[in-house]
Coordinates of N, CA and C and ligand atoms in Angstrom, one line a residue:
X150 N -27.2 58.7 -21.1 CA -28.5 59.0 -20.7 C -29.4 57.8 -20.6
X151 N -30.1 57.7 -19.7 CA -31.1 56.8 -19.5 C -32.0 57.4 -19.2
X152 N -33.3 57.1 -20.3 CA -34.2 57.6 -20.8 C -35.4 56.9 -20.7
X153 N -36.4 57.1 -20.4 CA -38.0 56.0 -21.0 C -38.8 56.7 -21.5
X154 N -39.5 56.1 -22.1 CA -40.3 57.2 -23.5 C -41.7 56.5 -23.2
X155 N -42.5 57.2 -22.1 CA -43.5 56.4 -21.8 C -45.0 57.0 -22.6
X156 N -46.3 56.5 -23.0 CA -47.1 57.0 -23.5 C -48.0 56.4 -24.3
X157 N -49.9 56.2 -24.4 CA -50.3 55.1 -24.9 C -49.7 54.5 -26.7
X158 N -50.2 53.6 -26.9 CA -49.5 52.7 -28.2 C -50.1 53.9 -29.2
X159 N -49.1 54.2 -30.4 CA -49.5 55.2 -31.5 C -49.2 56.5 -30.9
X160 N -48.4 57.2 -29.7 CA -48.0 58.0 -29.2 C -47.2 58.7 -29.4
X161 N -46.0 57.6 -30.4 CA -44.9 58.7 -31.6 C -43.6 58.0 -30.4
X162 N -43.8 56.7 -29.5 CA -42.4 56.6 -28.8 C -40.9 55.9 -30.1
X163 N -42.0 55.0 -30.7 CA -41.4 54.2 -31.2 C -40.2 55.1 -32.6
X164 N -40.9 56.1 -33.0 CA -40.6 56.8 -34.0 C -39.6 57.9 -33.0
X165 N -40.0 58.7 -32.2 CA -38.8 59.2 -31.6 C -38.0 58.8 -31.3
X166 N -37.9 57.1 -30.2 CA -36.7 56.5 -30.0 C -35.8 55.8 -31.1
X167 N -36.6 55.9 -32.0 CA -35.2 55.9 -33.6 C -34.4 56.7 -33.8
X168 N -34.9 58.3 -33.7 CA -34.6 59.4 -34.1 C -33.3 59.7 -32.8
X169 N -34.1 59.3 -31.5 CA -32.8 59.6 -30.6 C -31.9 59.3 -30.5
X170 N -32.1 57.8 -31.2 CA -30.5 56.8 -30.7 C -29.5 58.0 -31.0
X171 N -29.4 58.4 -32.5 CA -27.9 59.0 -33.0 C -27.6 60.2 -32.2
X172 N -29.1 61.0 -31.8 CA -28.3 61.9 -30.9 C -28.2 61.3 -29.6
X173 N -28.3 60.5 -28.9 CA -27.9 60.3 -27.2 C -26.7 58.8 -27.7
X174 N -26.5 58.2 -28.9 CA -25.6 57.9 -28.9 C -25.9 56.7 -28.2
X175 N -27.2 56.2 -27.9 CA -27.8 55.3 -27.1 C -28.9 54.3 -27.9
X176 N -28.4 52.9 -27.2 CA -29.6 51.5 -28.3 C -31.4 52.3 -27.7
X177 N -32.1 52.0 -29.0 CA -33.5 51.7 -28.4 C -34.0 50.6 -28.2
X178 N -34.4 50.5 -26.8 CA -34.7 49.1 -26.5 C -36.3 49.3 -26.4
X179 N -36.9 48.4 -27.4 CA -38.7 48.3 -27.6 C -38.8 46.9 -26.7
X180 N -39.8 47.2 -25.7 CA -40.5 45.5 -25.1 C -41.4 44.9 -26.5
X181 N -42.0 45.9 -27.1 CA -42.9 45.1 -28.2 C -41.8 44.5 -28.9
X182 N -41.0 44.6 -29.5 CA -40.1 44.4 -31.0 C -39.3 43.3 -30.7
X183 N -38.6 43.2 -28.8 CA -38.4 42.2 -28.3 C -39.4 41.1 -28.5
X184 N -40.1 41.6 -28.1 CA -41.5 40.8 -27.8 C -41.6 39.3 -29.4
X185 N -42.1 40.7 -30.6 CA -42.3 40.1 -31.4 C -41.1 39.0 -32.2
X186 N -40.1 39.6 -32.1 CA -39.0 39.0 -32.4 C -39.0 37.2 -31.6
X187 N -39.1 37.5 -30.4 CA -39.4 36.3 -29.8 C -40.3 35.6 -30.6
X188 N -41.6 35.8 -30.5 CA -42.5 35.5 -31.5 C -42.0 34.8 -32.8
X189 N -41.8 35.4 -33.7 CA -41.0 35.3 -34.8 C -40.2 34.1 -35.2
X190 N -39.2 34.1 -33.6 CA -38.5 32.8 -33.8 C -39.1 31.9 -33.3
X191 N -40.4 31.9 -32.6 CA -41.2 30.6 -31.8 C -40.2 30.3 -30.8
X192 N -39.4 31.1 -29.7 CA -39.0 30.8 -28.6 C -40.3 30.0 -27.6
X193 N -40.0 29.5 -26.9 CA -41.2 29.3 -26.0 C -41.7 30.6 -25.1
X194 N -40.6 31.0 -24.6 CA -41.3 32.4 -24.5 C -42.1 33.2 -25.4
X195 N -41.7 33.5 -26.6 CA -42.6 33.9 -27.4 C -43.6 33.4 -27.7
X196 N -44.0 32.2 -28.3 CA -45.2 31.7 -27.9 C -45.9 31.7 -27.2
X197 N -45.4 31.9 -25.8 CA -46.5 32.0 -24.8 C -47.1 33.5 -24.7
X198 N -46.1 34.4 -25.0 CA -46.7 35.6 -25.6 C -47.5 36.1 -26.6
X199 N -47.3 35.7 -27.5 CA -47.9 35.7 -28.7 C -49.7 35.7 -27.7
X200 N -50.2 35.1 -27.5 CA -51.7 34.6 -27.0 C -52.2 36.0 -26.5
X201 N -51.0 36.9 -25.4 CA -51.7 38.1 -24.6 C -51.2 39.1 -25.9
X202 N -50.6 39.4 -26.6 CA -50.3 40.2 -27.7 C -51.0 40.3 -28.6
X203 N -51.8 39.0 -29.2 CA -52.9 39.0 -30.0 C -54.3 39.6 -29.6
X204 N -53.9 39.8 -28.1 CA -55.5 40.1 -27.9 C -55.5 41.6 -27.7
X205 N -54.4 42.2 -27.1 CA -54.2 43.5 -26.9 C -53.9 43.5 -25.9
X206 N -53.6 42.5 -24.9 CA -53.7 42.9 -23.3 C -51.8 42.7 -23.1
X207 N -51.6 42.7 -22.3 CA -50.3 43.2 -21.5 C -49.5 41.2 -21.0
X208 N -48.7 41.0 -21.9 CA -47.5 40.0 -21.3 C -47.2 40.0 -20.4
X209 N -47.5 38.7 -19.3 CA -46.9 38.7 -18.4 C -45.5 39.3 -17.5
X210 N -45.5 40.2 -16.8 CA -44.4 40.7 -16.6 C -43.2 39.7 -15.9
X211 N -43.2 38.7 -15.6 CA -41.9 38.1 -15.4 C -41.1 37.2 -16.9
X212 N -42.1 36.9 -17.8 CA -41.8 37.3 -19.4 C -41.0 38.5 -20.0
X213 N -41.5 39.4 -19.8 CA -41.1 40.7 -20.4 C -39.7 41.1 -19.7
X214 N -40.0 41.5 -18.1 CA -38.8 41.4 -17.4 C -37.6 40.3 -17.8
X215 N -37.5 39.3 -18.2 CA -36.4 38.1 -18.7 C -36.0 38.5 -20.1
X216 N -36.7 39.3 -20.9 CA -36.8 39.9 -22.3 C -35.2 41.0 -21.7
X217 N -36.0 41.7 -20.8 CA -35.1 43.1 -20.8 C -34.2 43.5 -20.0
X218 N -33.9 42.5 -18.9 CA -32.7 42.3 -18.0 C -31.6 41.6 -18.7
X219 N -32.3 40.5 -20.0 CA -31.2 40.2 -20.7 C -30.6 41.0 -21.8
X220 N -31.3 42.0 -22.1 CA -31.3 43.1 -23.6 C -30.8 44.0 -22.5
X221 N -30.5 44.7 -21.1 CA -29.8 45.6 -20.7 C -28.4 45.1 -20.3
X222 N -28.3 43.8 -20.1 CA -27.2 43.0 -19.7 C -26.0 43.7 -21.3
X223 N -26.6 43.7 -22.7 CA -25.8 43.6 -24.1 C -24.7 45.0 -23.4
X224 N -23.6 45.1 -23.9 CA -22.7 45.9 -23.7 C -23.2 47.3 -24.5
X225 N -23.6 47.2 -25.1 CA -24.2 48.6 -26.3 C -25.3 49.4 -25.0
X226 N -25.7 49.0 -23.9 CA -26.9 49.5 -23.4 C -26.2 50.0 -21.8
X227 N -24.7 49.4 -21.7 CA -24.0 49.9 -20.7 C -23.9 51.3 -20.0
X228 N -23.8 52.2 -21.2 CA -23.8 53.9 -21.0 C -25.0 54.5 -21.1
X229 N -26.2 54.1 -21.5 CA -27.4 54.5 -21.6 C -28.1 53.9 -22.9
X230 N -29.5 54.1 -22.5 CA -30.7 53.4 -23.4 C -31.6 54.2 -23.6
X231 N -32.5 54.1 -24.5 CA -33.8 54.8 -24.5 C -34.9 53.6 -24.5
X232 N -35.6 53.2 -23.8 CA -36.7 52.4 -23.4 C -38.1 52.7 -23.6
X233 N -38.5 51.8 -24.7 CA -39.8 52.2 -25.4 C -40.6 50.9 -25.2
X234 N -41.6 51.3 -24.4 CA -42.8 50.4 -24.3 C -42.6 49.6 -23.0
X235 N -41.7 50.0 -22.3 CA -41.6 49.6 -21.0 C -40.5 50.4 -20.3
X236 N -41.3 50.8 -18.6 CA -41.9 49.6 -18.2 C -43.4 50.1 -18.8
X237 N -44.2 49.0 -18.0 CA -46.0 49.1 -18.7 C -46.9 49.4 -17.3
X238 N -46.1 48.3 -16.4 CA -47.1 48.1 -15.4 C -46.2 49.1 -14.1
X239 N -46.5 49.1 -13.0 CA -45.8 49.3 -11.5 C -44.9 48.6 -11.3
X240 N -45.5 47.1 -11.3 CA -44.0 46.0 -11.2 C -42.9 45.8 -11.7
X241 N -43.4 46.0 -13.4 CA -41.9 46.5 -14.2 C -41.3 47.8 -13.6
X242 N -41.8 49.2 -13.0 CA -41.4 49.8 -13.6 C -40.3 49.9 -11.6
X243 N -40.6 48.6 -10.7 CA -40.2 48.5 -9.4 C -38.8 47.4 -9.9
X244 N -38.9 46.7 -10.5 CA -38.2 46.3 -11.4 C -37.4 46.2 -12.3
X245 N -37.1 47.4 -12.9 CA -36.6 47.8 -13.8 C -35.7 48.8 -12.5
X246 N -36.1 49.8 -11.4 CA -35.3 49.9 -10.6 C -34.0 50.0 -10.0
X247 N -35.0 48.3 -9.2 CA -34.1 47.5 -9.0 C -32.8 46.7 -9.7
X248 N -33.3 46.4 -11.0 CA -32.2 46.5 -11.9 C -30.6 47.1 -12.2
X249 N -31.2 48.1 -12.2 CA -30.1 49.5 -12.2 C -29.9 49.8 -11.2
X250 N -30.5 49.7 -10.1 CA -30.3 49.8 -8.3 C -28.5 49.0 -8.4
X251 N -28.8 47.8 -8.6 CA -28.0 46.6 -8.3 C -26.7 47.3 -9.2
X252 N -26.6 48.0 -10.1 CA -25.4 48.0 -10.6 C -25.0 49.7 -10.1
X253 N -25.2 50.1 -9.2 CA -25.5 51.5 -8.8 C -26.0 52.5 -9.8
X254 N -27.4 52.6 -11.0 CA -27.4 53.5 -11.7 C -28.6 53.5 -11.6
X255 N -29.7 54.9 -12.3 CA -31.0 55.2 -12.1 C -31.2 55.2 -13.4
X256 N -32.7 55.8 -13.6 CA -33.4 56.3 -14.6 C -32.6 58.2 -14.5
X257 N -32.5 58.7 -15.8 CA -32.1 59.9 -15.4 C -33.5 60.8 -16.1
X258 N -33.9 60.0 -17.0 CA -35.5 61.5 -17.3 C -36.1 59.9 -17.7
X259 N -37.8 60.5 -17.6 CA -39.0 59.5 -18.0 C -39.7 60.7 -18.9
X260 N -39.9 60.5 -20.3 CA -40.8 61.7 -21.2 C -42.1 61.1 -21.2
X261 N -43.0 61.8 -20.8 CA -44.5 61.0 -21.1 C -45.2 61.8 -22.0
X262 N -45.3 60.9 -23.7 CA -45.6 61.6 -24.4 C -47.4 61.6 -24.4
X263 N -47.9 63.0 -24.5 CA -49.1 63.1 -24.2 C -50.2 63.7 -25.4
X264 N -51.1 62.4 -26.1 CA -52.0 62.9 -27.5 C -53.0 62.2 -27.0
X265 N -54.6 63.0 -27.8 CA -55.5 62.6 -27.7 C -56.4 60.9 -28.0
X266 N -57.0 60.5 -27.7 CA -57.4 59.2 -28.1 C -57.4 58.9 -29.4
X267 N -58.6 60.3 -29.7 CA -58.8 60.2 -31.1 C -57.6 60.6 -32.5
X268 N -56.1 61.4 -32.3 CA -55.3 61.3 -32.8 C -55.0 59.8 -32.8
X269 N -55.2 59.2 -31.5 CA -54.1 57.7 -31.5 C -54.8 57.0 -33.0
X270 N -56.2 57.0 -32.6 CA -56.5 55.6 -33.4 C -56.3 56.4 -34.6
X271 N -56.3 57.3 -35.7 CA -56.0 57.8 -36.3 C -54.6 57.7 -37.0
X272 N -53.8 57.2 -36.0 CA -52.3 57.7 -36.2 C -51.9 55.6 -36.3
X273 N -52.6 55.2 -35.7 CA -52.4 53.8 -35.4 C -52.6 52.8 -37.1
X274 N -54.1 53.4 -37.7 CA -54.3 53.0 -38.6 C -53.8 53.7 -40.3
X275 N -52.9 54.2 -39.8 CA -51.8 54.5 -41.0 C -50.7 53.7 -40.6
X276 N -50.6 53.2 -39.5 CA -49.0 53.1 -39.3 C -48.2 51.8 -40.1
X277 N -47.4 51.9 -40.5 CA -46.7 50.9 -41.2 C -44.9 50.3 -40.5
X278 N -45.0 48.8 -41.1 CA -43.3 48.6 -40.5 C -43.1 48.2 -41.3
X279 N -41.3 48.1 -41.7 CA -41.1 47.6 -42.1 C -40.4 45.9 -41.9
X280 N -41.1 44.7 -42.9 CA -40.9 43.3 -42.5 C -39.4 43.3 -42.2
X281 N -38.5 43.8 -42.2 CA -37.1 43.5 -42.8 C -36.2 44.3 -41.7
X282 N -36.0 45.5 -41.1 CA -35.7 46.5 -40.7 C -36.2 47.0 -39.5
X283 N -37.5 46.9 -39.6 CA -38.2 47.4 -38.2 C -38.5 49.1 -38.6
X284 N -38.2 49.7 -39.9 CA -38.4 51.1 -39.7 C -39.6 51.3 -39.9
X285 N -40.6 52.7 -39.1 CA -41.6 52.7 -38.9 C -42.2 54.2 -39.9
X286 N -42.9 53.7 -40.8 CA -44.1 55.0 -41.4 C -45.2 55.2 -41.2
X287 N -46.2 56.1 -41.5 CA -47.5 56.4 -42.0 C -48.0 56.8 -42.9
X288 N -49.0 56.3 -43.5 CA -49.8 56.3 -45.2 C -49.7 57.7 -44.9
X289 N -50.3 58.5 -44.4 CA -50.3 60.0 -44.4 C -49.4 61.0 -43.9
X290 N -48.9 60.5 -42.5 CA -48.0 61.2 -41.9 C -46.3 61.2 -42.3
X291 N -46.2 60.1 -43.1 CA -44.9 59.7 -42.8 C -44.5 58.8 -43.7
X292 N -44.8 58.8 -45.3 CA -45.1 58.2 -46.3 C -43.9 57.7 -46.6
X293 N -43.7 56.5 -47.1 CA -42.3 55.9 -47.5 C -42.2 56.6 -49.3
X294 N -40.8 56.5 -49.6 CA -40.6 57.4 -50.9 C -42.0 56.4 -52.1
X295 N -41.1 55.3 -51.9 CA -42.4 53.9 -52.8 C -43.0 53.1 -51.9
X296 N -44.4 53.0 -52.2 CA -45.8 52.9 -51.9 C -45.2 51.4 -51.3
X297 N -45.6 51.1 -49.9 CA -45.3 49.8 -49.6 C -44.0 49.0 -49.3
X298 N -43.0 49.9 -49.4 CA -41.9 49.6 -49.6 C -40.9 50.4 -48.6
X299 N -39.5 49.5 -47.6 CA -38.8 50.6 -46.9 C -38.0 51.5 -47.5
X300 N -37.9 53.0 -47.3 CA -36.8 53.5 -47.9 C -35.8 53.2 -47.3
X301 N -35.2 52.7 -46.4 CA -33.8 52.1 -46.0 C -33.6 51.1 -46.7
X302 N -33.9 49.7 -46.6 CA -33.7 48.6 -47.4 C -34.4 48.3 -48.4
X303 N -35.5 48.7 -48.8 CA -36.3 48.1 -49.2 C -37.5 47.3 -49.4
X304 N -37.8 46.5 -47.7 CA -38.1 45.8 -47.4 C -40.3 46.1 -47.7
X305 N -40.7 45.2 -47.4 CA -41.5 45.2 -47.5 C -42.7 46.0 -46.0
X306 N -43.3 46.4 -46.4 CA -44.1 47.3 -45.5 C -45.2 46.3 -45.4
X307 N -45.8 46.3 -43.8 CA -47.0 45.6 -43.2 C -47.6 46.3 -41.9
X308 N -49.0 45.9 -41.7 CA -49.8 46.6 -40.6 C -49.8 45.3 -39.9
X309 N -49.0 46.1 -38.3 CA -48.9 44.5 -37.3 C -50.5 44.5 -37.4
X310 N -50.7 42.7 -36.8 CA -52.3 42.7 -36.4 C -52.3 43.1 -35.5
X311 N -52.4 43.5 -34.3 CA -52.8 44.1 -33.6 C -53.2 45.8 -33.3
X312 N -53.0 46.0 -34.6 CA -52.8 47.5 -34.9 C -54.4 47.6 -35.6
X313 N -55.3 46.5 -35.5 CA -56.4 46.3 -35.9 C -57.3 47.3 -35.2
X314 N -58.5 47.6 -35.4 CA -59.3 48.8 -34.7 C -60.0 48.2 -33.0
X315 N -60.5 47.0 -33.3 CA -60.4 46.1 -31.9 C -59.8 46.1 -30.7
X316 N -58.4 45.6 -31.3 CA -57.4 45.2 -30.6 C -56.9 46.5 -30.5
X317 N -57.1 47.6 -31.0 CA -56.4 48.8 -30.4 C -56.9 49.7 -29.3
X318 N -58.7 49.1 -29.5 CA -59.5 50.1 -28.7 C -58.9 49.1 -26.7
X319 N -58.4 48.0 -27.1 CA -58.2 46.9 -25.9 C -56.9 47.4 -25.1
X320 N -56.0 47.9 -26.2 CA -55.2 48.5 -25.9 C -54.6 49.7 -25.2
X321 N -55.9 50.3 -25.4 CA -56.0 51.6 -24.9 C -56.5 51.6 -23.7
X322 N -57.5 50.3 -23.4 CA -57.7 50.1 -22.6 C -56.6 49.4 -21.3
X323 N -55.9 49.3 -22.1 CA -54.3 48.8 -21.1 C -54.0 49.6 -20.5
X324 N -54.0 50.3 -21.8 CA -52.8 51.4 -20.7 C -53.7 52.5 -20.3
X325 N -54.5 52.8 -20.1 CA -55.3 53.8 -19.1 C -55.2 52.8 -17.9
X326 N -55.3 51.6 -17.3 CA -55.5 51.0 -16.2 C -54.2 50.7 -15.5
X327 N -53.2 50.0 -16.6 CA -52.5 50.0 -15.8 C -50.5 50.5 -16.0
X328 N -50.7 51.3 -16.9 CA -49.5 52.1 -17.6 C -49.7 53.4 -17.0
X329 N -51.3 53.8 -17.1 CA -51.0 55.3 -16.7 C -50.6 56.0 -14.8
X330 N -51.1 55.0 -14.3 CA -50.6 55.2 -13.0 C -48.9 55.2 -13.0
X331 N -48.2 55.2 -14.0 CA -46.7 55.2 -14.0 C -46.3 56.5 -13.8
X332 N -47.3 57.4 -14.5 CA -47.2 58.9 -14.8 C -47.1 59.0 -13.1
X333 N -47.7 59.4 -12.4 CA -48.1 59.8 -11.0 C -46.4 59.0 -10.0
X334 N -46.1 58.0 -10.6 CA -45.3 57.2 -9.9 C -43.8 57.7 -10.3
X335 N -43.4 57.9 -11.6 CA -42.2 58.9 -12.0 C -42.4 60.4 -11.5
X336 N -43.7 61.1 -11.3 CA -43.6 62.4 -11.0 C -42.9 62.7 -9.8
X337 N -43.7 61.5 -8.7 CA -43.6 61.6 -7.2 C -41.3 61.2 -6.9
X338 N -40.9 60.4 -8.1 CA -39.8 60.5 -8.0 C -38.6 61.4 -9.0
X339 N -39.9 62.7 -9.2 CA -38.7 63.9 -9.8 C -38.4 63.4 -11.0
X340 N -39.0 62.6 -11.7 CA -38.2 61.9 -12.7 C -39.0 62.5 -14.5
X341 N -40.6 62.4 -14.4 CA -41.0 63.0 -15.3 C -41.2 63.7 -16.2
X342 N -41.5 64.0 -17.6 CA -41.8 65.4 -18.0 C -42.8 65.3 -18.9
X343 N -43.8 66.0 -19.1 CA -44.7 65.8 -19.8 C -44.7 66.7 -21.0
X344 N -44.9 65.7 -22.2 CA -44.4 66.7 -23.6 C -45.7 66.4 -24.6
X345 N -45.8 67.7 -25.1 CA -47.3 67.2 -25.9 C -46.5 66.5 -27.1
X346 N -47.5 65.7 -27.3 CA -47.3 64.5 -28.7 C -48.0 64.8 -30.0
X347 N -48.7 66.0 -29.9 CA -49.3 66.3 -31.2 C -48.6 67.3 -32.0
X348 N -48.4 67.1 -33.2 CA -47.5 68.2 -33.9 C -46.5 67.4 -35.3
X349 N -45.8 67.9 -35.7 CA -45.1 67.7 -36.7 C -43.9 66.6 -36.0
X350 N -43.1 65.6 -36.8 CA -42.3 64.5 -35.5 C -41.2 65.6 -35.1
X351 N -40.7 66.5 -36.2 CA -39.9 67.5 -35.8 C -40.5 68.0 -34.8
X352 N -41.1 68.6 -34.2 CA -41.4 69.2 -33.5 C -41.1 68.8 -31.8
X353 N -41.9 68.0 -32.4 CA -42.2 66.6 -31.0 C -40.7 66.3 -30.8
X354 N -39.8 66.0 -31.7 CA -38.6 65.4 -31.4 C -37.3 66.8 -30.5
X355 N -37.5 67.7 -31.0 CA -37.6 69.5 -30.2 C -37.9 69.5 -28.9
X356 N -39.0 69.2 -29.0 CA -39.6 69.5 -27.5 C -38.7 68.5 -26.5
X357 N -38.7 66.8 -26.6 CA -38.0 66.1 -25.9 C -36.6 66.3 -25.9
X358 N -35.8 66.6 -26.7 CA -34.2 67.1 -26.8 C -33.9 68.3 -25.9
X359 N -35.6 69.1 -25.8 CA -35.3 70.5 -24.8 C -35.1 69.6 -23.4
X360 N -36.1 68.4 -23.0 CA -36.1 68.2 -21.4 C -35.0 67.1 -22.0
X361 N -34.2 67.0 -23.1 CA -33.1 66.0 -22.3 C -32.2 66.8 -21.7
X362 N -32.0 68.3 -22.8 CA -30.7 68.9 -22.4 C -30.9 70.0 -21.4
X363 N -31.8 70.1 -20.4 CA -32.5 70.7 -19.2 C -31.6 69.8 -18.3
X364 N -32.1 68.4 -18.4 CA -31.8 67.4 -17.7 C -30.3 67.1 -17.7
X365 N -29.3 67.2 -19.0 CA -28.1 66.9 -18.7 C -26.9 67.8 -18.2
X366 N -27.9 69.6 -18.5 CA -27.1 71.0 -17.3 C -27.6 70.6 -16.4
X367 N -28.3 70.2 -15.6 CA -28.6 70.1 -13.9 C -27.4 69.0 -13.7
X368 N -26.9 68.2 -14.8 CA -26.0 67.3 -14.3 C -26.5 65.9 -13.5
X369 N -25.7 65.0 -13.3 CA -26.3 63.9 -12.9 C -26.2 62.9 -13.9
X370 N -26.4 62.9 -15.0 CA -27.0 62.1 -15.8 C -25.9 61.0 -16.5
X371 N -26.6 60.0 -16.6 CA -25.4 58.7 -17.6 C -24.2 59.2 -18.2
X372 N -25.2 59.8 -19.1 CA -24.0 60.1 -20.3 C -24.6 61.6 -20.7
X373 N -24.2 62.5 -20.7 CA -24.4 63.5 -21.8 C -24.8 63.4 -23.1
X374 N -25.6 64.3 -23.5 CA -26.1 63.7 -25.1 C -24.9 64.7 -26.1
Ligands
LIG685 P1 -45.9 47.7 -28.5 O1 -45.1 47.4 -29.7 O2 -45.1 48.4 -27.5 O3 -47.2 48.4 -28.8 O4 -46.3 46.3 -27.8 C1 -47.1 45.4 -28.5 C2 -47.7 44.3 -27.5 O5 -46.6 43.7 -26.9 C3 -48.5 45.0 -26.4 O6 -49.9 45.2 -26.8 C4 -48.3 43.9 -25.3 O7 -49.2 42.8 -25.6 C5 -46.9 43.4 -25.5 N1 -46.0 44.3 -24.7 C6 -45.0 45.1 -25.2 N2 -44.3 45.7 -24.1 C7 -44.8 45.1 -23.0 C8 -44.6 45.3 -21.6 N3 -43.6 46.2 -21.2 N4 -45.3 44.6 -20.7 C9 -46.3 43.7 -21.1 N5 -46.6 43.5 -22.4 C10 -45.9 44.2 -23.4

């Protein structure tokens, strides 16, 4: 199954595409986590990133695209993926295409998960990662067993900066301008579904499993989940 889990930042992609891997049996590939990891190691690409990521605005896309042509190239991502946080723009997402064009394969569903503003920022200023892991919580929604701490490893729990109230309201402003036109652009290619994002993650995680396995009886698709 090749999957994209499209929908503004604090939308629940990041936390569903965890949850999916084991059932589609497929890596989740995050542009952010890529992103930051670059960062992290002070690649030069990452540093040049780092500058549009601090502020809330959107990484140049022939950055991001070099991020993710080389993370679809890994063998684990051959049978299918779930793709979180890209594409972002039009160009990625003509690009990302063409990508799979070239090796004869498509996108087989795009889920665009759909919550209100005011949930986001709400949902944004609980959210926690963990330093170590990457696993993702909420102070209220989604509370780790001990205060601060991963329940998988252990690792230490932190609020990225950009998860700041600023930098989030900038963000939002991203992707209304130039993410949400994606929606209109997967519709027109049969490819969309629109799933509400408000609810318990169970729930939410239900609803998407209904349009994968919609999607994998019509047939067509990568892999079967
Ligand atoms: P995320 O973890 O998906 O919320 O991404 C965090 C930040 O990384 C975003 O605010 C952007 O600055 C950058 N970023 C992540 N994915 C992309 C993308 N597909 N295109 C451009 N910038 C991205």
């Amino acid at each position: 199954m090749r999957l994209v889990l499209l929908g503004p930042p604090g939308a629940g992609k990041g936390t569903q595409a965890q949850r999916l891997q084991e059932e589609l049996k497929a890596p989740q590939i995050a542009s952010g986590d890529l992103l930051r990891a670059a960062v992290r190691n002070k690649t030069s690409l990452g540093l040049e990133a780092k500058r549009y990521m601090d502020q809330g605005t959107l990484v140049p896309d022939e950055l991001v695209l070099k991020l993710i042509e080389e993370r679809l190239r890994d063998p684990d991502a051959a049978r299918g993926f779930i793709l979180d946080g890209f594409p972002r723009t039009l160009a990625q997402a003509e690009a990302l295409h063409e990508m799979l064009e070239r090796n004869g394969q498509g996108l087989d569903l795009v889920v665009a998960l759909i919550v209100p503003e005011q949930e986001i920022i709400k949902r944004i200023s609980g959210r926690r990662t963990c330093k170590n892991c990457g696993a993702m919580y909420h102070t209220i929604f989604d509370p780790p067993r001990n205060v601060g701490l991963c329940n998988k490893c252990n690792g230490e729990l932190y609020q990225r900066d950009d998860d700041a109230e600023d930098t989030v309201k900038m963000r939002l402003e991203v992707y209304d301008t130039q993410t949400r036109p994606l929606l209109n652009y997967y519709q027109d290619r049969g490819l969309l579904k629109r799933i509400d994002g408000v609810g318990s993650l169970e729930d939410i995680y239900h609803r998407i499993k209904s349009a994968i396995e919609e999607v994998s009886t019509k047939g067509g698709c990568a892999q079967k989940p």
